[in-house]
C-alpha cells in the first residue's frame, strides 16, 4: 500500500501497482480484509487504521532505532545476505535480533486483535518469520499462512544463523509455509528434521509431539505478475508512443539492451555491465550498433553494502562511457531512480534484449514482466540462479558467475534470428500466462483454508492387488 497526502494534507492509502496487490484483489473482493504493514517511516505517531474500498489498512509504527535494528540490521544486514547464498557476509548482532523479536511481536499482537474468529492470516516474507508462532500463541482459532518471497538457503548456510532454532520455530507456527521453489521447501524440510523439530516428508510435516502435534503444509508456490496488465501494454498507444520517443532519444541504435533492477548486490548488475563492456570491445561496437539502458532503483541506502554496490556500479558505468562512448552517444544510459509505470512499460517495449542476471533471486518478476510485455520478438537472458528460470527455461539461460558465459549469452541474444526469437518468446509467453499472480494467491489461500489432513506416507495402508 502507498501512503499519499490529499489536497487537505490528510493521509490516504492507495494500493501500490504490482503483482501482490493484483493477486490480493480477488481475495479482498470476497471477504473483509485488513492489510497490516509498515510504511517505511520512523518516529511518526501511530496512525489510525483507514479503509479503502478493498481493505482496511492498519499501519504499524516504528521508531528510528527499531527501524535501524529490525529493518536495516537483522532483516537486510543478516537475513537477506544469508538467504542469498551468503554472497556478502551476513552481520549478526544481538541488539538487532531483540528488535526483530519486538517488531514481530507487534505485528502478531496487531493481527491477533484484527483477525475474525476462525479467520485466516497470511504473513509475508523474511522480516516476519517469528510472527506465525507468536500469533498462534495468541489466537489458536485462526489459520496462519507464511510465504517467503526470497530463497530459503541450504541447511549448511542457514545453520550459521545464531538464532536458527528461534526462526525455525517461528515459521513452524504456521499451517502452510510457502516457498518460491521446490528446492527451498526441501531445504526447509531437511533443516526441520536435522534440528529435530519436525518429521515427515513434503508436502506435509508433523511438528511437535503428543497432543500438541500438528501437521503443516510446506510447499512451493511460485510468485507471478498481473499478466494481462503487461500484455495490454504492447498495444497501448500511449506506451507505444513513449517507446518510439525513447528510441529516438537513444538515436535509433540497431539494438537496445535493458537491465532493470533494484540496486542490490544480489542482482549481478556489475557482472552484466562487464559482459557488455567485453562484448563491445571484442567486436569494436559503437553506440549506433548497441546501446544499453540500466535502471537501478534506489534501495536500502542506509546499509553500507548497498552504498558500496552503488559506487561499484556507477564506477563501471563511468568507465565504460568514458573509455568507449562518444560525446552525445554514451554506450550505457544509467538511471538511478524509480520509474513511472508507463516509462517502465515503454522500456520493455524498446528492449531487444533484457538481461536479468542475479547471482541468486527468489523469483525475479522483471523477467516475467518483460516476457508478458512482448509479442513475437525480444530475447530474455536469464540467470540460472533466478527462481524464474524454472518456468522460463527457454530463455537464454546463463551462469552469472562465469564472465565468458555472460558475454557469449549476450552475443547470442543480440544475433538471434527472428524465427528463433519468435519460437522462444511464444513458449515463454505461454509459460507466464499459465500461472498468474491470481493463480499464485488462490492456490496458497485454498491450501490455507484446507485442514492439513493428508496422511504421512508411512501411514498409508498399501492395498494388495
Ligand atoms: P525484487 O523484489 O528483488 O526487487 P523483482 O524483479 O521480483 O525483484 O521485482 C521488482 C519489481 O519492481 C518489479 O515488479 C518491477 O516492475 C519493479 N521495478 C523494478 N525496477 C523499477 C523501476 N526502476 N521503477 C519502478 N518499478 C520498478
Short mmCIF file of C-alpha atoms and ligand atoms in Angstrom, two decimals, residues 18-19 80 225 230 260-262 267 295-297 337-341 344 348 361 363-367 369, ligand 1:
data_model
loop_
_atom_site.label_atom_id
_atom_site.label_comp_id
_atom_site.label_asym_id
_atom_site.label_seq_id
_atom_site.Cartn_x
_atom_site.Cartn_y
_atom_site.Cartn_z
CA UNK A 18 2.21 -4.70 -8.73
CA UNK A 19 1.51 -8.38 -8.69
CA UNK A 80 18.96 -11.05 3.25
CA UNK A 225 2.56 -10.99 -12.08
CA UNK A 230 1.62 -6.14 -19.12
CA UNK A 260 16.04 -3.18 -14.65
CA UNK A 261 16.72 -3.97 -11.00
CA UNK A 262 16.61 -2.66 -7.51
CA UNK A 267 21.25 -8.74 -8.90
CA UNK A 295 17.79 1.26 -14.50
CA UNK A 296 18.71 0.88 -10.84
CA UNK A 297 16.02 1.59 -8.29
CA UNK A 337 15.70 6.21 -9.68
CA UNK A 338 12.30 4.59 -9.66
CA UNK A 339 10.38 4.73 -12.93
CA UNK A 340 6.76 5.56 -13.52
CA UNK A 341 4.70 2.60 -14.68
CA UNK A 344 8.92 1.06 -17.39
CA UNK A 348 10.19 -3.26 -22.01
CA UNK A 361 16.92 -14.42 -6.69
CA UNK A 363 11.84 -15.41 -8.36
CA UNK A 364 12.57 -12.18 -10.30
CA UNK A 365 9.37 -10.63 -11.55
CA UNK A 366 11.14 -8.33 -14.02
CA UNK A 367 11.87 -11.40 -16.16
CA UNK A 369 7.11 -8.72 -16.85
P1 LIG B 1 12.89 -7.55 -6.14
O1 LIG B 1 11.59 -7.99 -5.50
O2 LIG B 1 14.11 -8.22 -5.57
O3 LIG B 1 13.07 -6.07 -6.19
P2 LIG B 1 11.65 -8.41 -8.63
O4 LIG B 1 12.22 -8.42 -10.03
O5 LIG B 1 10.99 -9.67 -8.23
O6 LIG B 1 12.84 -8.02 -7.67
O7 LIG B 1 10.57 -7.26 -8.50
C1 LIG B 1 10.88 -5.95 -8.80
C2 LIG B 1 9.59 -5.18 -9.06
O8 LIG B 1 9.93 -3.79 -9.03
C3 LIG B 1 9.00 -5.47 -10.43
O9 LIG B 1 7.59 -5.57 -10.31
C4 LIG B 1 9.38 -4.27 -11.27
O10 LIG B 1 8.43 -3.89 -12.23
C5 LIG B 1 9.52 -3.17 -10.24
N1 LIG B 1 10.59 -2.26 -10.68
C6 LIG B 1 11.84 -2.61 -10.97
N2 LIG B 1 12.54 -1.55 -11.36
C7 LIG B 1 11.73 -0.50 -11.32
C8 LIG B 1 11.88 0.89 -11.57
N3 LIG B 1 13.03 1.41 -11.95
N4 LIG B 1 10.83 1.67 -11.39
C9 LIG B 1 9.67 1.13 -10.99
N5 LIG B 1 9.46 -0.14 -10.73
C10 LIG B 1 10.48 -0.96 -10.87
#
